[in-house]
PDB file of C-alpha atoms in Angstrom:
ATOM      1  CA  UNK A   1     101.292 113.371  87.366  1.00  0.00           C
ATOM      2  CA  UNK A   2      99.672 111.485  84.549  1.00  0.00           C
ATOM      3  CA  UNK A   3     101.522 109.327  82.047  1.00  0.00           C
ATOM      4  CA  UNK A   4     101.595 112.113  79.446  1.00  0.00           C
ATOM      5  CA  UNK A   5     103.100 114.540  81.957  1.00  0.00           C
ATOM      6  CA  UNK A   6     105.809 112.062  82.903  1.00  0.00           C
ATOM      7  CA  UNK A   7     106.638 111.497  79.236  1.00  0.00           C
ATOM      8  CA  UNK A   8     106.867 115.247  78.702  1.00  0.00           C
ATOM      9  CA  UNK A   9     109.161 115.588  81.701  1.00  0.00           C
ATOM     10  CA  UNK A  10     111.514 112.875  80.453  1.00  0.00           C
ATOM     11  CA  UNK A  11     111.510 114.293  76.925  1.00  0.00           C
ATOM     12  CA  UNK A  12     112.303 117.758  78.267  1.00  0.00           C
ATOM     13  CA  UNK A  13     115.087 116.349  80.407  1.00  0.00           C
ATOM     14  CA  UNK A  14     116.642 114.617  77.401  1.00  0.00           C
ATOM     15  CA  UNK A  15     116.370 117.678  75.146  1.00  0.00           C
ATOM     16  CA  UNK A  16     117.838 119.879  77.861  1.00  0.00           C
ATOM     17  CA  UNK A  17     120.797 117.586  78.361  1.00  0.00           C
ATOM     18  CA  UNK A  18     121.411 117.396  74.623  1.00  0.00           C
ATOM     19  CA  UNK A  19     121.288 121.159  74.136  1.00  0.00           C
ATOM     20  CA  UNK A  20     123.435 121.668  77.194  1.00  0.00           C
ATOM     21  CA  UNK A  21     126.116 119.443  75.743  1.00  0.00           C
ATOM     22  CA  UNK A  22     126.069 121.263  72.403  1.00  0.00           C
ATOM     23  CA  UNK A  23     126.240 124.793  73.759  1.00  0.00           C
ATOM     24  CA  UNK A  24     128.146 124.293  77.009  1.00  0.00           C
ATOM     25  CA  UNK A  25     131.182 126.550  77.373  1.00  0.00           C
ATOM     26  CA  UNK A  26     132.526 124.257  80.095  1.00  0.00           C
ATOM     27  CA  UNK A  27     135.110 121.514  79.969  1.00  0.00           C
ATOM     28  CA  UNK A  28     134.025 117.940  79.260  1.00  0.00           C
ATOM     29  CA  UNK A  29     134.414 116.723  82.838  1.00  0.00           C
ATOM     30  CA  UNK A  30     132.328 119.642  84.139  1.00  0.00           C
ATOM     31  CA  UNK A  31     129.627 118.937  81.571  1.00  0.00           C
ATOM     32  CA  UNK A  32     129.580 115.254  82.522  1.00  0.00           C
ATOM     33  CA  UNK A  33     129.259 116.194  86.191  1.00  0.00           C
ATOM     34  CA  UNK A  34     126.318 118.487  85.411  1.00  0.00           C
ATOM     35  CA  UNK A  35     124.643 115.742  83.362  1.00  0.00           C
ATOM     36  CA  UNK A  36     125.208 113.271  86.189  1.00  0.00           C
ATOM     37  CA  UNK A  37     123.667 115.686  88.705  1.00  0.00           C
ATOM     38  CA  UNK A  38     120.664 116.404  86.502  1.00  0.00           C
ATOM     39  CA  UNK A  39     120.097 112.697  85.898  1.00  0.00           C
ATOM     40  CA  UNK A  40     120.224 112.189  89.667  1.00  0.00           C
ATOM     41  CA  UNK A  41     117.660 114.949  90.138  1.00  0.00           C
ATOM     42  CA  UNK A  42     115.403 113.287  87.572  1.00  0.00           C
ATOM     43  CA  UNK A  43     115.767 109.940  89.325  1.00  0.00           C
ATOM     44  CA  UNK A  44     114.959 111.512  92.691  1.00  0.00           C
ATOM     45  CA  UNK A  45     111.924 113.222  91.186  1.00  0.00           C
ATOM     46  CA  UNK A  46     110.643 109.949  89.725  1.00  0.00           C
ATOM     47  CA  UNK A  47     111.180 108.115  93.018  1.00  0.00           C
ATOM     48  CA  UNK A  48     109.252 110.807  94.894  1.00  0.00           C
ATOM     49  CA  UNK A  49     106.387 110.760  92.399  1.00  0.00           C
ATOM     50  CA  UNK A  50     106.249 106.961  92.583  1.00  0.00           C
ATOM     51  CA  UNK A  51     106.094 107.143  96.366  1.00  0.00           C
ATOM     52  CA  UNK A  52     103.324 109.763  96.194  1.00  0.00           C
ATOM     53  CA  UNK A  53     101.299 107.633  93.775  1.00  0.00           C
ATOM     54  CA  UNK A  54     101.754 104.552  95.956  1.00  0.00           C
ATOM     55  CA  UNK A  55     100.561 106.490  99.023  1.00  0.00           C
ATOM     56  CA  UNK A  56      97.508 107.824  97.177  1.00  0.00           C
ATOM     57  CA  UNK A  57      96.603 104.348  95.922  1.00  0.00           C
ATOM     58  CA  UNK A  58      96.955 102.961  99.442  1.00  0.00           C
ATOM     59  CA  UNK A  59      94.619 105.652 100.790  1.00  0.00           C
ATOM     60  CA  UNK A  60      92.041 104.829  98.092  1.00  0.00           C
ATOM     61  CA  UNK A  61      92.221 101.135  98.961  1.00  0.00           C
ATOM     62  CA  UNK A  62      91.700 101.910 102.651  1.00  0.00           C
ATOM     63  CA  UNK A  63      88.711 104.142 101.877  1.00  0.00           C
ATOM     64  CA  UNK A  64      87.250 101.450  99.635  1.00  0.00           C
ATOM     65  CA  UNK A  65      87.586  98.879 102.412  1.00  0.00           C
ATOM     66  CA  UNK A  66      85.792 101.232 104.816  1.00  0.00           C
ATOM     67  CA  UNK A  67      82.918 101.761 102.378  1.00  0.00           C
ATOM     68  CA  UNK A  68      82.592  98.031 101.748  1.00  0.00           C
ATOM     69  CA  UNK A  69      82.565  97.358 105.487  1.00  0.00           C
ATOM     70  CA  UNK A  70      79.807  99.918 106.056  1.00  0.00           C
ATOM     71  CA  UNK A  71      77.745  98.502 103.191  1.00  0.00           C
ATOM     72  CA  UNK A  72      78.200  94.990 104.547  1.00  0.00           C
ATOM     73  CA  UNK A  73      76.869  96.144 107.936  1.00  0.00           C
ATOM     74  CA  UNK A  74      73.951  97.950 106.287  1.00  0.00           C
ATOM     75  CA  UNK A  75      73.021  94.855 104.284  1.00  0.00           C
ATOM     76  CA  UNK A  76      73.215  92.647 107.380  1.00  0.00           C
ATOM     77  CA  UNK A  77      70.964  95.073 109.288  1.00  0.00           C
ATOM     78  CA  UNK A  78      68.494  95.207 106.399  1.00  0.00           C
ATOM     79  CA  UNK A  79      68.395  91.413 106.157  1.00  0.00           C
ATOM     80  CA  UNK A  80      67.733  91.093 109.877  1.00  0.00           C
ATOM     81  CA  UNK A  81      64.970  93.703 109.664  1.00  0.00           C
ATOM     82  CA  UNK A  82      63.447  91.797 106.737  1.00  0.00           C
ATOM     83  CA  UNK A  83      63.575  88.521 108.663  1.00  0.00           C
ATOM     84  CA  UNK A  84      61.923  90.153 111.655  1.00  0.00           C
ATOM     85  CA  UNK A  85      59.213  91.676 109.473  1.00  0.00           C
ATOM     86  CA  UNK A  86      58.571  88.252 107.954  1.00  0.00           C
ATOM     87  CA  UNK A  87      58.329  86.670 111.405  1.00  0.00           C
ATOM     88  CA  UNK A  88      55.927  89.372 112.547  1.00  0.00           C
ATOM     89  CA  UNK A  89      53.777  88.938 109.436  1.00  0.00           C
ATOM     90  CA  UNK A  90      53.700  85.151 109.510  1.00  0.00           C
ATOM     91  CA  UNK A  91      53.277  85.055 113.262  1.00  0.00           C
ATOM     92  CA  UNK A  92      56.358  83.060 114.129  1.00  0.00           C
ATOM     93  CA  UNK A  93      58.137  84.084 117.300  1.00  0.00           C
ATOM     94  CA  UNK A  94      61.511  85.729 117.023  1.00  0.00           C
ATOM     95  CA  UNK A  95      64.543  83.686 118.020  1.00  0.00           C
ATOM     96  CA  UNK A  96      64.976  85.797 121.157  1.00  0.00           C
ATOM     97  CA  UNK A  97      61.408  85.124 122.388  1.00  0.00           C
ATOM     98  CA  UNK A  98      61.387  81.384 121.681  1.00  0.00           C
ATOM     99  CA  UNK A  99      61.263  79.302 124.809  1.00  0.00           C
ATOM    100  CA  UNK A 100      59.655  82.003 126.961  1.00  0.00           C
ATOM    101  CA  UNK A 101      56.234  81.596 128.470  1.00  0.00           C
ATOM    102  CA  UNK A 102      53.381  83.852 127.307  1.00  0.00           C
TER     103      UNK A 102
END
């Protein structure tokens, strides 16, 4: 849920509680109990949404790390290929063939 949606939820919760208090045909202690329960539901909802957002962010971080790791490997491979192409062009032996007899 985006920030605007969360604000709307909290505003709606507050308006609902206020209207409920004005028009409630119940006794004061019953009304307070209902308000307490609804506030608890709102708190639980916010905790769950926070947990969901944290999990999603963690998944994005993990995916980002994977992509960076793959790109790092690709760059290392490309650099090694470039070095080998340079050696082949210049005529220098590769590190693996140095020290071997022709």
